[in-house]
CSV table of C-alpha atoms in Angstrom, one decimal:
chain,number,residue,atom,x,y,z
F,1,MET,CA,44.3,125.5,37.4
F,2,ARG,CA,46.0,127.7,39.9
F,3,ALA,CA,42.6,129.0,41.0
F,4,VAL,CA,41.6,125.4,41.6
F,5,ILE,CA,44.7,124.7,43.6
F,6,THR,CA,44.1,127.8,45.7
F,7,LEU,CA,40.7,127.0,46.5
F,8,LEU,CA,41.7,123.5,47.3
F,9,VAL,CA,44.3,124.9,49.8
F,10,LEU,CA,41.6,127.0,51.5
F,11,LEU,CA,39.4,124.2,51.8
F,12,LEU,CA,41.9,122.0,53.5
F,13,SER,CA,42.9,125.0,56.0
F,14,MET,CA,39.4,125.2,57.0
F,15,CYS,CA,38.9,121.6,57.4
F,16,GLY,CA,42.2,121.6,59.6
F,17,SER,CA,41.0,124.5,61.8
F,18,GLN,CA,37.6,122.9,62.3
F,19,THR,CA,39.2,119.5,63.4
F,20,TRP,CA,41.6,121.3,65.6
F,21,SER,CA,38.9,123.2,67.3
F,22,THR,CA,36.8,119.9,67.8
F,23,GLN,CA,39.9,118.2,69.0
F,24,THR,CA,40.5,121.1,71.7
F,25,ASP,CA,36.7,121.0,72.7
F,26,LEU,CA,37.2,117.1,73.1
F,27,HIS,CA,40.0,117.6,75.2
F,28,THR,CA,38.2,120.2,77.4
F,29,GLU,CA,35.3,118.0,77.9
F,30,SER,CA,37.4,114.9,78.7
F,31,GLN,CA,38.8,116.9,81.5
F,32,SER,CA,35.6,118.3,82.7
F,33,THR,CA,34.2,114.5,82.8
F,34,GLY,CA,37.5,113.4,84.7
F,35,ALA,CA,36.7,116.0,87.2
F,36,ALA,CA,33.0,115.3,87.3
F,37,ALA,CA,33.9,111.4,88.0
F,38,GLU,CA,35.1,112.5,91.6
F,39,VAL,CA,31.9,114.4,92.3
F,40,SER,CA,29.9,112.3,94.9
F,41,THR,CA,26.5,113.0,93.8
F,42,GLN,CA,24.9,110.9,91.0
F,43,LEU,CA,23.2,113.8,89.5
F,44,ASP,CA,26.4,115.5,88.3
F,45,ILE,CA,27.6,112.3,86.7
F,46,SER,CA,24.5,111.9,84.7
F,47,ALA,CA,25.0,115.6,83.5
F,48,GLU,CA,28.5,114.7,82.6
F,49,LEU,CA,27.3,111.7,80.6
F,50,ARG,CA,24.7,113.7,78.5
F,51,GLU,CA,27.6,116.1,77.6
F,52,LEU,CA,29.7,113.1,76.6
F,53,ARG,CA,27.0,111.9,74.4
F,54,ASP,CA,26.5,115.4,72.8
F,55,MET,CA,30.2,115.4,72.3
F,56,VAL,CA,30.2,112.0,70.4
F,57,GLY,CA,27.4,113.1,68.1
F,58,GLU,CA,29.6,116.5,67.4
F,59,LEU,CA,32.6,114.3,66.7
F,60,ARG,CA,30.5,112.0,64.2
F,61,VAL,CA,29.3,115.0,62.3
F,62,THR,CA,32.9,116.4,62.1
F,63,LEU,CA,34.1,113.0,60.7
F,64,SER,CA,31.4,113.0,58.1
F,65,PHE,CA,32.5,116.4,57.1
F,66,THR,CA,36.1,115.3,57.1
F,67,ARG,CA,35.2,112.4,54.8
F,68,ASP,CA,33.4,114.8,52.4
F,69,GLU,CA,36.3,117.0,52.2
F,70,LEU,CA,38.8,113.9,51.5
F,71,GLN,CA,36.5,112.8,48.4
F,72,ASN,CA,36.7,116.5,47.1
F,73,THR,CA,40.3,116.4,47.4
F,74,LYS,CA,40.6,113.1,45.7
F,75,ASP,CA,38.4,114.7,42.7
F,76,LEU,CA,40.6,117.7,42.5
F,77,LEU,CA,43.5,115.5,42.3
F,78,ASN,CA,42.1,113.5,39.4
F,79,LYS,CA,41.3,116.6,37.7
F,80,ILE,CA,45.0,117.8,38.0
F,81,GLU,CA,46.3,114.6,36.8
F,82,VAL,CA,44.0,114.9,33.5
F,83,GLU,CA,45.2,118.4,33.0
F,84,ASN,CA,48.8,117.2,33.4
F,85,ASP,CA,48.3,114.4,30.6
F,86,ALA,CA,46.8,117.4,28.3
F,87,VAL,CA,49.9,119.3,29.0
F,88,LYS,CA,52.2,116.4,28.2
F,89,GLN,CA,50.4,115.8,25.0
F,90,ARG,CA,50.6,119.5,24.0
F,91,LEU,CA,54.3,119.2,24.7
F,92,VAL,CA,55.0,116.3,22.5
F,93,ALA,CA,52.9,118.2,19.5
F,94,SER,CA,55.4,121.2,20.0
F,95,GLU,CA,58.4,118.9,19.9
F,96,THR,CA,57.3,117.3,16.7
F,97,GLU,CA,56.5,120.8,15.2
F,98,VAL,CA,60.1,121.9,16.2
F,99,VAL,CA,61.4,118.9,14.3
F,100,ASN,CA,59.3,119.6,11.2
F,101,LEU,CA,60.6,123.1,11.2
F,102,ARG,CA,64.2,122.2,11.5
F,103,LYS,CA,63.8,119.8,8.6
F,104,GLU,CA,62.2,122.7,6.5
F,105,ALA,CA,65.1,124.9,7.5
F,106,ALA,CA,67.7,122.2,6.4
F,107,ALA,CA,65.8,121.8,2.9
F,108,GLN,CA,65.9,125.7,2.5
F,109,THR,CA,69.6,125.7,3.3
F,110,ALA,CA,70.1,123.1,0.6
F,111,ASP,CA,68.0,125.0,-2.1
F,112,LEU,CA,70.0,128.4,-1.1
F,113,ARG,CA,73.4,126.5,-1.9
F,114,SER,CA,71.9,125.1,-5.2
F,115,VAL,CA,70.9,128.7,-6.1
F,116,THR,CA,74.1,130.2,-5.3
F,117,GLU,CA,75.9,127.5,-7.5
F,118,ARG,CA,73.6,128.2,-10.3
F,119,LEU,CA,74.3,131.7,-10.0
F,120,ALA,CA,78.0,131.3,-10.1
F,121,VAL,CA,77.7,129.2,-13.2
F,122,THR,CA,75.3,131.8,-14.8
F,123,GLU,CA,77.7,134.7,-14.1
F,124,THR,CA,80.4,132.8,-15.9
F,125,ASP,CA,78.1,132.1,-18.8
F,126,MET,CA,77.1,135.6,-18.9
F,127,GLU,CA,80.8,136.9,-19.1
F,128,HIS,CA,81.4,134.7,-22.0
F,129,VAL,CA,78.6,135.8,-24.1
F,130,LYS,CA,78.6,139.4,-22.9
F,131,LYS,CA,80.5,140.6,-26.1
F,132,ASP,CA,78.2,138.4,-28.4
F,133,THR,CA,74.8,140.0,-27.7
F,134,GLU,CA,73.3,142.9,-25.7
F,135,ALA,CA,70.1,141.1,-25.4
F,136,GLN,CA,71.7,138.3,-23.4
F,137,HIS,CA,73.0,141.0,-21.2
F,138,THR,CA,69.8,142.3,-20.5
F,139,ASP,CA,68.5,138.9,-19.7
F,140,LEU,CA,71.5,138.5,-17.3
F,141,THR,CA,70.6,141.8,-15.5
F,142,THR,CA,67.3,140.3,-15.0
F,143,VAL,CA,68.5,136.9,-13.8
F,144,LYS,CA,71.0,139.0,-11.4
F,145,THR,CA,68.0,140.9,-10.0
F,146,GLU,CA,66.0,137.8,-9.4
F,147,VAL,CA,68.9,136.1,-7.6
F,148,MET,CA,69.2,139.0,-5.5
F,149,SER,CA,65.7,139.0,-4.7
F,150,LEU,CA,66.1,135.2,-3.9
F,151,ILE,CA,69.0,136.0,-1.6
F,152,LYS,CA,67.0,138.8,0.3
F,153,GLU,CA,63.9,136.4,0.5
F,154,GLN,CA,66.2,133.4,1.9
F,155,ALA,CA,68.0,135.9,4.4
F,156,ALA,CA,64.3,137.0,5.6
F,157,GLN,CA,63.4,133.3,5.8
F,158,GLU,CA,66.6,132.6,8.0
F,159,ALA,CA,65.8,135.6,10.2
F,160,GLU,CA,62.0,134.3,10.7
F,161,LEU,CA,63.6,130.7,11.3
F,162,VAL,CA,65.7,132.1,14.2
F,163,VAL,CA,62.8,134.2,15.6
F,164,LEU,CA,60.7,131.0,15.3
F,165,LYS,CA,63.3,129.0,17.1
F,166,THR,CA,63.6,131.4,19.8
F,167,ARG,CA,59.8,131.4,20.4
F,168,MET,CA,59.8,127.6,20.3
F,169,ASP,CA,62.6,127.5,23.0
F,170,THR,CA,60.8,129.9,25.1
F,171,GLY,CA,57.4,128.1,24.8
F,172,GLU,CA,59.5,124.6,25.6
F,173,ALA,CA,60.8,126.4,28.8
F,174,GLN,CA,57.4,127.8,29.7
F,175,VAL,CA,55.8,124.2,29.4
F,176,GLU,CA,58.5,122.7,31.4
F,177,THR,CA,58.2,125.5,34.3
F,178,ARG,CA,54.3,124.9,34.3
F,179,LEU,CA,54.7,121.1,34.4
F,180,SER,CA,57.2,121.3,37.3
F,181,ALA,CA,55.1,123.5,39.3
F,182,SER,CA,52.1,121.2,38.5
F,183,GLU,CA,54.1,118.2,39.8
F,184,THR,CA,55.1,120.3,43.1
F,185,GLU,CA,51.4,121.1,43.7
F,186,VAL,CA,50.5,117.4,43.4
F,187,GLU,CA,53.1,116.4,45.8
F,188,LYS,CA,52.0,119.0,48.1
F,189,LEU,CA,48.4,117.9,47.9
F,190,LYS,CA,49.5,114.2,48.3
F,191,MET,CA,51.3,115.2,51.6
F,192,GLU,CA,48.2,117.1,52.9
F,193,HIS,CA,46.1,114.2,52.0
F,194,ALA,CA,48.5,111.9,53.9
F,195,ALA,CA,48.3,114.4,56.9
F,196,GLN,CA,44.6,114.4,56.8
F,197,GLU,CA,44.3,110.7,56.5
F,198,ALA,CA,46.6,110.5,59.9
F,199,GLU,CA,44.4,113.1,61.7
F,200,LEU,CA,41.2,111.2,60.7
F,201,THR,CA,42.8,108.1,62.1
F,202,ALA,CA,43.7,109.9,65.5
F,203,VAL,CA,40.0,111.3,65.7
F,204,LYS,CA,38.4,107.8,65.2
F,205,THR,CA,41.0,106.3,67.8
F,206,ARG,CA,39.9,109.3,70.2
F,207,LEU,CA,36.2,108.6,69.3
F,208,ALA,CA,36.4,104.9,70.2
F,209,ALA,CA,38.0,105.9,73.4
F,210,THR,CA,35.4,108.2,74.4
F,211,GLU,CA,32.8,105.7,73.5
F,212,THR,CA,34.3,103.1,75.7
F,213,GLU,CA,34.5,105.6,78.5
F,214,VAL,CA,30.9,106.4,78.2
F,215,VAL,CA,30.0,102.9,78.5
F,216,ASN,CA,32.2,102.3,81.5
F,217,LEU,CA,30.6,105.2,83.1
F,218,GLU,CA,27.2,104.0,82.4
F,219,LYS,CA,28.1,100.5,83.8
F,220,GLU,CA,29.7,102.0,87.0
F,221,ILE,CA,26.6,104.3,87.5
F,222,THR,CA,24.3,101.2,87.1
F,223,GLU,CA,26.3,98.8,89.1
F,224,LYS,CA,27.6,101.2,91.9
F,225,PRO,CA,25.4,100.8,95.2
F,226,LYS,CA,23.5,103.9,96.4
F,227,VAL,CA,23.3,104.4,100.1
F,228,ALA,CA,22.2,107.6,101.8
F,229,PHE,CA,20.1,108.9,104.7
F,230,SER,CA,19.1,111.8,106.7
F,231,ALA,CA,16.6,112.0,109.6
F,232,ALA,CA,15.7,114.6,112.3
F,233,LEU,CA,14.5,114.5,116.1
F,234,THR,CA,11.3,116.6,115.5
F,235,ALA,CA,10.8,117.1,119.4
F,236,PRO,CA,12.7,118.0,122.5
F,237,ILE,CA,14.6,115.2,124.1
F,238,GLU,CA,16.5,114.8,127.5
F,239,ALA,CA,18.6,111.9,128.9
F,240,GLY,CA,18.1,110.8,132.5
F,241,ASN,CA,20.8,109.3,134.7
F,242,THR,CA,22.2,107.2,131.8
F,243,ASP,CA,23.2,107.6,128.3
F,244,LEU,CA,20.3,108.0,125.8
F,245,ASN,CA,20.5,106.3,122.4
F,246,LEU,CA,19.3,108.9,120.0
F,247,VAL,CA,16.6,107.9,117.6
F,248,PHE,CA,15.9,110.5,114.8
F,249,THR,CA,12.3,109.3,114.3
F,250,LYS,CA,11.6,111.7,111.1
F,251,THR,CA,13.1,110.1,108.0
F,252,ILE,CA,13.9,112.7,105.4
F,253,THR,CA,15.9,110.5,103.0
F,254,ASN,CA,16.7,106.7,103.2
F,255,VAL,CA,17.9,105.3,100.2
F,256,ARG,CA,18.7,101.5,100.6
F,257,GLN,CA,16.8,101.6,103.8
F,258,ALA,CA,20.1,101.3,105.8
F,259,TYR,CA,18.9,103.8,108.5
F,260,SER,CA,16.1,102.7,111.0
F,261,ASN,CA,14.0,105.5,112.6
F,262,ILE,CA,12.9,102.9,115.1
F,263,THR,CA,16.3,102.0,116.7
F,264,GLY,CA,18.4,105.1,115.5
F,265,PHE,CA,21.0,102.5,114.0
F,266,PHE,CA,22.7,102.9,110.4
F,267,THR,CA,23.6,99.4,109.4
F,268,ALA,CA,26.2,99.2,106.4
F,269,PRO,CA,24.7,97.2,103.5
F,270,VAL,CA,27.9,97.2,101.7
F,271,LYS,CA,31.9,97.5,102.4
F,272,GLY,CA,32.9,100.8,101.7
F,273,VAL,CA,33.9,104.3,102.9
F,274,TYR,CA,30.9,106.3,104.3
F,275,TYR,CA,30.5,110.0,105.3
F,276,PHE,CA,28.4,111.0,108.6
F,277,ARG,CA,27.5,114.3,109.7
F,278,PHE,CA,25.1,115.7,112.6
F,279,THR,CA,23.6,119.0,113.8
F,280,VAL,CA,22.1,119.5,117.1
F,281,MET,CA,20.4,122.5,118.9
F,282,ASP,CA,19.6,123.4,122.2
F,283,HIS,CA,18.5,126.7,124.2
F,284,LEU,CA,21.3,126.9,126.6
F,285,ASN,CA,21.5,128.8,129.9
F,286,SER,CA,24.7,128.0,131.9
F,287,ARG,CA,24.4,124.6,130.6
F,288,ARG,CA,26.5,122.2,128.5
F,289,MET,CA,25.4,120.5,125.3
F,290,TYR,CA,26.8,117.1,124.7
F,291,ILE,CA,26.6,114.7,121.9
F,292,MET,CA,28.4,111.4,121.0
F,293,MET,CA,28.9,109.1,117.9
F,294,PHE,CA,29.6,105.5,118.1
F,295,LYS,CA,30.6,102.7,115.8
F,296,ASN,CA,29.9,99.2,116.6
F,297,GLY,CA,29.6,100.4,120.4
F,298,GLU,CA,32.9,102.2,120.3
F,299,LYS,CA,33.0,105.9,120.7
F,300,VAL,CA,34.0,108.0,117.5
F,301,MET,CA,33.5,111.4,118.7
F,302,HIS,CA,32.3,113.3,121.8
F,303,LEU,CA,31.5,117.0,121.5
F,304,THR,CA,30.6,119.7,124.1
F,305,GLU,CA,29.0,123.2,123.5
F,306,TYR,CA,28.6,125.7,126.5
F,307,ASP,CA,26.6,128.8,126.5
F,308,THR,CA,25.3,131.2,129.1
F,309,ASP,CA,22.9,133.7,127.2
F,310,GLY,CA,20.0,131.3,126.9
F,311,HIS,CA,19.9,131.8,123.1
F,312,ALA,CA,19.7,128.8,120.6
F,313,SER,CA,23.2,127.0,120.2
F,314,TYR,CA,24.2,124.6,117.6
F,315,LEU,CA,26.7,121.9,117.5
F,316,SER,CA,27.7,120.2,114.2
F,317,SER,CA,30.6,117.8,113.0
F,318,GLY,CA,31.3,115.2,110.5
F,319,VAL,CA,33.5,112.2,110.1
F,320,THR,CA,34.5,109.7,107.3
F,321,LEU,CA,34.3,105.9,108.3
F,322,GLN,CA,35.4,102.7,106.8
F,323,LEU,CA,32.6,100.2,107.4
F,324,GLU,CA,32.1,96.5,106.8
F,325,VAL,CA,29.0,94.9,105.9
F,326,GLY,CA,26.8,95.0,109.1
F,327,ASP,CA,28.7,97.5,111.0
F,328,VAL,CA,26.5,100.1,112.8
F,329,VAL,CA,26.7,103.6,113.4
F,330,ASN,CA,24.3,105.7,116.0
F,331,MET,CA,24.4,108.7,118.0
F,332,ARG,CA,24.1,108.9,121.8
F,333,LEU,CA,23.0,111.7,124.3
F,334,PRO,CA,25.2,111.5,127.4
F,335,ALA,CA,23.5,111.4,130.8
F,336,GLY,CA,21.9,114.7,131.9
F,337,SER,CA,22.2,116.3,128.6
F,338,ARG,CA,19.1,117.5,126.3
F,339,LEU,CA,18.5,118.7,122.8
F,340,TYR,CA,15.7,120.7,121.0
F,341,ASP,CA,14.1,120.3,117.9
F,342,ASP,CA,10.5,120.8,116.4
F,343,SER,CA,9.0,120.5,112.8
F,344,ARG,CA,11.9,122.9,111.5
F,345,ASN,CA,14.5,119.9,111.7
F,346,HIS,CA,17.0,121.8,113.9
F,347,SER,CA,18.8,118.4,115.0
F,348,THR,CA,19.7,116.0,112.3
F,349,PHE,CA,21.8,113.0,111.6
F,350,SER,CA,22.9,112.2,107.9
F,351,GLY,CA,25.3,109.9,106.2
F,352,PHE,CA,25.9,108.5,102.7
F,353,LEU,CA,28.1,106.1,101.0
F,354,LEU,CA,31.3,107.6,99.2
F,355,PHE,CA,32.6,104.8,97.6
F,356,THR,CA,32.6,100.8,97.8
F,357,LEU,CA,35.9,98.6,98.5
């Protein structure tokens, strides 16, 4: 029985270690999902969703394994209860045997008293008839010998009875000790079983929360608008005596078709916060390179680059803007300025939606 209980404890410990490990992995993956939710690109969010689905599968496998372990624990508890019933039956049988032995000892004591009384009467009679016959004297000697033998036998029986009683007391104490130990183990198993049920409930709760989060993320990805564009000049351009609206004619990316490669304007399709960035290039030789960004006709940025070595110079910057539906953003080249580009996309204009409002 002790070997069975030891095996049960080891199994429960292994189950607890695995659940804790699963719990720690789930916490780590949840933190990764939380961090990934802040990443602006939808590809990273999709990757996190796949990891969450895998994690849900692992949790379901762990839940099935925990249920099997709980069923095994219940089976072992039933087996222990059967063994306890057998021990109780043996204890009752032992107590009955002790009662019978005590009755036999009482009967033997009564017989001994009777024999002693008879011996006293016999000795008295023998004294009276001793002078009458030698034959009766011989018979009396024989009777005395038999009586002494009976006394010795009775003493041996009494000693044996004491030993037997001691053994019965020892056996009863051992049975009580084992019964107490079994009851202690049963209580311990009940406590562990209750702890496992509580842990299983917590796992179910976390699993439900994770599934809800996955559903919400899928809904957010499905419903969230997607706006992004990137365009290039593809050829040198120079402004005359007035500012020139820059039209980046080569469309590299245009999700939601919010950028026009005909007018050079980006028109916000939804209310939200957008990020815009540009990079322009020119071969400067004691010249200045200018670039401006406008929102709804109002200047947002005006940057300048100056160089004298005649080598290629780049000018880059970016800005985050809150736009309403229909707001427009575009780039302008100040009067007298020029930019360079070719098929390698040196001068580009890009933007994308960060989040809606």
